Coordinates of C-alpha atoms in Angstrom, one line a residue:
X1 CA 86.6 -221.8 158.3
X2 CA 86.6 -218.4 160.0
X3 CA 85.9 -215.2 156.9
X4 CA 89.5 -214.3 158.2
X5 CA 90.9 -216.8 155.9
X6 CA 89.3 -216.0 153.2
X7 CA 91.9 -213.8 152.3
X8 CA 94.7 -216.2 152.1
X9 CA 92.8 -218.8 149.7
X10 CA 94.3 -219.3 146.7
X11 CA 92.7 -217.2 143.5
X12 CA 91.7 -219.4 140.3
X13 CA 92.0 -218.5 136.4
X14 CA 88.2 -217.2 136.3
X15 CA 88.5 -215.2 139.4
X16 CA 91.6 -213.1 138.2
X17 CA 89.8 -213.0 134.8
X18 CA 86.7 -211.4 136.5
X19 CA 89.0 -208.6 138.4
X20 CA 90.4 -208.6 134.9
X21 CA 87.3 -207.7 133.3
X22 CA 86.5 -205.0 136.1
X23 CA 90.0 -203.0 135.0
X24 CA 89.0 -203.5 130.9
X25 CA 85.3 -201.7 132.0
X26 CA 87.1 -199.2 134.0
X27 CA 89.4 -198.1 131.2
X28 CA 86.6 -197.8 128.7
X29 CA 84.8 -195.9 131.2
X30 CA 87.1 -193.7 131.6
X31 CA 87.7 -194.2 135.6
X32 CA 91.6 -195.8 134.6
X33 CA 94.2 -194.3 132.3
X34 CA 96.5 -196.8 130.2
X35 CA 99.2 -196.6 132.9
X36 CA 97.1 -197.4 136.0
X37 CA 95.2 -200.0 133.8
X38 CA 98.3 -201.8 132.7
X39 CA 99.5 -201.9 136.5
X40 CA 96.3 -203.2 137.6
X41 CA 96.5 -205.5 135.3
X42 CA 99.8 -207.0 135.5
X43 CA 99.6 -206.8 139.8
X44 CA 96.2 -209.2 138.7
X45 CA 97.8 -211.6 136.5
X46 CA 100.6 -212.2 139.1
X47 CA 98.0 -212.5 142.1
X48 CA 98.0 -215.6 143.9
X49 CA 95.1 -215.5 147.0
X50 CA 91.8 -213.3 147.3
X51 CA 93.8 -211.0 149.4
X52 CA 96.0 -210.0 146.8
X53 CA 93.0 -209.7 144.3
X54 CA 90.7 -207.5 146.7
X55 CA 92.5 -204.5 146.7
X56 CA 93.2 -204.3 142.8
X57 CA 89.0 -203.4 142.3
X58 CA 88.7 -201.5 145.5
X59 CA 87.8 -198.3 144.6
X60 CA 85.8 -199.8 140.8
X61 CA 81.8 -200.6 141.0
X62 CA 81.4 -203.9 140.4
X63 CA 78.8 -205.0 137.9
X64 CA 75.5 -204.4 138.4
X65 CA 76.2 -201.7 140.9
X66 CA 74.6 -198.4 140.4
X67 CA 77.1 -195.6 140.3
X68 CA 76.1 -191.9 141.3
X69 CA 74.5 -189.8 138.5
X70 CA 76.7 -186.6 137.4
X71 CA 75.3 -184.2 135.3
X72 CA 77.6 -183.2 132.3
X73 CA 76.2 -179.9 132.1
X74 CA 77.5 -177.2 133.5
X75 CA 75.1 -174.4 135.0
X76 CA 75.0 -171.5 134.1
X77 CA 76.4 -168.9 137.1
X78 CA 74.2 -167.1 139.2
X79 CA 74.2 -163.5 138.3
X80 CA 74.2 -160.8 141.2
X81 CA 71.4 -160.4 142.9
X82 CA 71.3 -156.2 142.3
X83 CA 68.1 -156.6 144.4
X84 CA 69.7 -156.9 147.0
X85 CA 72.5 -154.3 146.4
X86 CA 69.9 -151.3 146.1
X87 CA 69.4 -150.7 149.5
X88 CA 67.0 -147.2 149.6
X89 CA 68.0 -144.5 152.7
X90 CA 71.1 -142.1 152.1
X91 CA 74.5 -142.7 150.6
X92 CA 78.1 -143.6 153.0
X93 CA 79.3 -140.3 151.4
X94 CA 77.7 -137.5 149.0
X95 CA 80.6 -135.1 148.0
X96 CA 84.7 -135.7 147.7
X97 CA 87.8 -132.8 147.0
X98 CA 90.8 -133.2 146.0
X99 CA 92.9 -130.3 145.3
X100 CA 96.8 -131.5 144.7
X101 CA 95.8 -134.6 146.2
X102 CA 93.1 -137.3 145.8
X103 CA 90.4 -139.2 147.1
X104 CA 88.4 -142.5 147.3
X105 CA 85.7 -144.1 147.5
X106 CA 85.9 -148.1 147.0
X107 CA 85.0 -151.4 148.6
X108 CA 81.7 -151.6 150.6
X109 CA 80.2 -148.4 150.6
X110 CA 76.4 -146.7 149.7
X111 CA 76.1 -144.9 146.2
X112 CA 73.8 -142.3 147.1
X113 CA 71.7 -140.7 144.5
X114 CA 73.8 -138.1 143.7
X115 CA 77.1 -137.7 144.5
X116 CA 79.5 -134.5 143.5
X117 CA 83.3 -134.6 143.1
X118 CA 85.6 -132.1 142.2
X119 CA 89.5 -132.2 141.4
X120 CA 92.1 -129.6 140.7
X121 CA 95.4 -130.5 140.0
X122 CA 94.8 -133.9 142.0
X123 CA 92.9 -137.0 141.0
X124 CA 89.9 -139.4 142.0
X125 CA 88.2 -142.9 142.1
X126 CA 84.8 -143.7 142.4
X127 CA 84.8 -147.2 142.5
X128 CA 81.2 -149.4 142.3
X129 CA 81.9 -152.5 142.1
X130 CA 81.2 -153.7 145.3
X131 CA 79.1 -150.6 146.5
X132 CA 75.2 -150.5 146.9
X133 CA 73.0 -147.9 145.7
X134 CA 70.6 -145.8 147.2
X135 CA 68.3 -146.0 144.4
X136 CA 68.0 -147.8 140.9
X137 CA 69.4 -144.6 138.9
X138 CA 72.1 -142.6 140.7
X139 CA 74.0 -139.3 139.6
X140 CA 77.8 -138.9 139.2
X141 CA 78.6 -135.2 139.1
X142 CA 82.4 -134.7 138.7
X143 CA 84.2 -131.1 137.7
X144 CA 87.9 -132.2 136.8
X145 CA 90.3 -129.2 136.1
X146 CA 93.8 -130.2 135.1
X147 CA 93.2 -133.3 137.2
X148 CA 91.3 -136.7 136.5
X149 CA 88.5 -138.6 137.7
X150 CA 88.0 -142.4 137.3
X151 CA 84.9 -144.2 137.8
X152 CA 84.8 -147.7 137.7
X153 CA 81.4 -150.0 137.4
X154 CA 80.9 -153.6 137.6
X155 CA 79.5 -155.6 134.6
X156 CA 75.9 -155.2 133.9
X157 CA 75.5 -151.6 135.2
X158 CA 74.2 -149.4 132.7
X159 CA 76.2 -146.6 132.1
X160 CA 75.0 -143.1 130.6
X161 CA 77.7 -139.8 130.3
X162 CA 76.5 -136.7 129.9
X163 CA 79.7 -135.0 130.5
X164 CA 81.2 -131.5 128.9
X165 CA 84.8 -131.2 127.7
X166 CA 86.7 -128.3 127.2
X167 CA 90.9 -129.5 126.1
X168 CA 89.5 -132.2 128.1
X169 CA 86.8 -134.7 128.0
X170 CA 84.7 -137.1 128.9
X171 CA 85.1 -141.1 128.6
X172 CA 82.5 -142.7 126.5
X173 CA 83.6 -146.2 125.9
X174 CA 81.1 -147.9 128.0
X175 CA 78.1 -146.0 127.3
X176 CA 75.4 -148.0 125.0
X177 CA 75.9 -151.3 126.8
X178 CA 72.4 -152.7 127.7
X179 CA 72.4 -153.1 131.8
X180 CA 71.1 -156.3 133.2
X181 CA 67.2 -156.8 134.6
X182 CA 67.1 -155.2 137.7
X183 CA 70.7 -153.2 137.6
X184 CA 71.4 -150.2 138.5
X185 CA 72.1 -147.2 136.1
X186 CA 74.6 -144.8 136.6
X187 CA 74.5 -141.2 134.6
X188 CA 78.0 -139.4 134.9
X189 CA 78.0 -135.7 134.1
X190 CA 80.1 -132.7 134.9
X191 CA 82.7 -130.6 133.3
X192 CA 86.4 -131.2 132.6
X193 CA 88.8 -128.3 131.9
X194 CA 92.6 -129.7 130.5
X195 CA 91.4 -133.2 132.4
X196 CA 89.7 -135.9 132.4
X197 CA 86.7 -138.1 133.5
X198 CA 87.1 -141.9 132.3
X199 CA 84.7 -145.0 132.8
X200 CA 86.0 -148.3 133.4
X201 CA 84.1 -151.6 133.5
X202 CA 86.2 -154.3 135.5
X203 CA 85.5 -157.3 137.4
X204 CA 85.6 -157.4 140.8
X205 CA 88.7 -159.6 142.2
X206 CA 86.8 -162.6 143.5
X207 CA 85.0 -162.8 139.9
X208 CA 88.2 -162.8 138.6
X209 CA 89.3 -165.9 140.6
X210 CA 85.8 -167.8 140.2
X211 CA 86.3 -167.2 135.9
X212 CA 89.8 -168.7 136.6
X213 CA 88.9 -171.4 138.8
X214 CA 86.3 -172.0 135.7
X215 CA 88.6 -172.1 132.8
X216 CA 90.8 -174.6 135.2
X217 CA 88.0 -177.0 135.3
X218 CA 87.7 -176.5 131.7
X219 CA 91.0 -177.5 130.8
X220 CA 91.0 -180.2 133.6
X221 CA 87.9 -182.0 131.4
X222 CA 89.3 -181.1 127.9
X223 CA 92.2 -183.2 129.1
X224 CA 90.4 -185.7 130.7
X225 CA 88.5 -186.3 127.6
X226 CA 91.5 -186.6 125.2
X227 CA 92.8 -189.3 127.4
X228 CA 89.3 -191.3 127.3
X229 CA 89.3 -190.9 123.2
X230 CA 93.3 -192.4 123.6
X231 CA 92.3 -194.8 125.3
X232 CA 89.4 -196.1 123.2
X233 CA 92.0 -196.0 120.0

């Protein structure tokens, strides 16, 4: 008898008991939910030859096989390296105007170690988040007069504002938050006259999608796990 015709031989009580057991493992495992169990199960009671029995346990260990290991803890996320990010030499740009009009600096661009902005009647960004710096304490001057400046820093930046407001001010929300080892610190100063210098902490857009991505996975295992305690009840 050739192994070709092994398939077509006829399946006894014990064998679709054994594929049976597999599918009862495999739900308390958690590796079947109750639907795919009970079609498993009812496709294995009705089977006839080996060939029909084969493809029911197909993608299940058998017993005795040793299954990959996966860890259940999650790791923590690598932080920046901000190593990396302060780079030495001169900045991509040292001074900015805007006078009815604005101006910006964002994306991938040098901090140098001091830069000087002024607005009248107009409005700026300065915008760190995915800048480097040209040394591990840089200086924000900005002079806002009737206009506004923003500056925007990433998450673990330390941020100090030394800032004078006259019927205007200075933004001092995120000052006091400890920076992380190795970050950079950022001291805005300057002088607003009927305007405003603020100081925003946000997330860069590809963080944003990796902390979504993250609570996805989250809600993906919550689930799976309230489907595993079902089916143990």
């Amino acid at each position: 008898m050739t192994d070709d015709a092994v398939p077509d031989l006829r399946a006894s009580d014990a064998d679709r008991e054994q594929v049976a057991g597999i599918l009862r493992d495999a739900l308390a495992e958690g590796r079947l939910d109750m639907e795919e169990f009970e079609e498993r199960l009812d496709a294995t009671y009705k089977a006839r030859t080996y060939g029909e029995l084969a493809p029911i346990t197909r993608d299940l260990p058998a017993a005795g096989v040793t299954v990959p290991a996966v860890s259940l803890t999650k790791d923590p996320a690598a932080g920046p390296d901000w190593s990396g990010r302060i780079t030495g030499g001169e900045g991509s740009s040292t001074w900015a105007v805007a006078v009815m009009s604005g101006f910006q600096r964002k994306g991938h661009w040098t901090m140098p170690r001091r830069f000087t902005c002024f607005a009248f009647w107009g409005g700026g960004e300065i915008d760190l988040r995915e800048a480097n710096f040209a040394d591990r304490e840089v200086e924000i001057n900005a002079v806002a007069i009737m206009g506004g400046v923003d500056v925007i820093v990433p998450p673990g930046v330390e941020v100090v504002v030394r800032g004078i407001g006259i019927m205007g001010g200075f933004d001092h929300r995120e000052e006091g938050v400890p920076g992380e080892p190795g970050a950079p610190r950022v001291i805005v100063t300057g002088f607003a006259l009927w305007g405003g210098v603020g100081v925003q902490r946000k997330l860069t857009r590809a963080e944003k999608l990796r902390i979504r991505e993250e609570r996805r996975q989250e809600k993906l295992e919550r689930r799976t796990g309230r489907r595993e305690l079902d089916g143990e009840r």
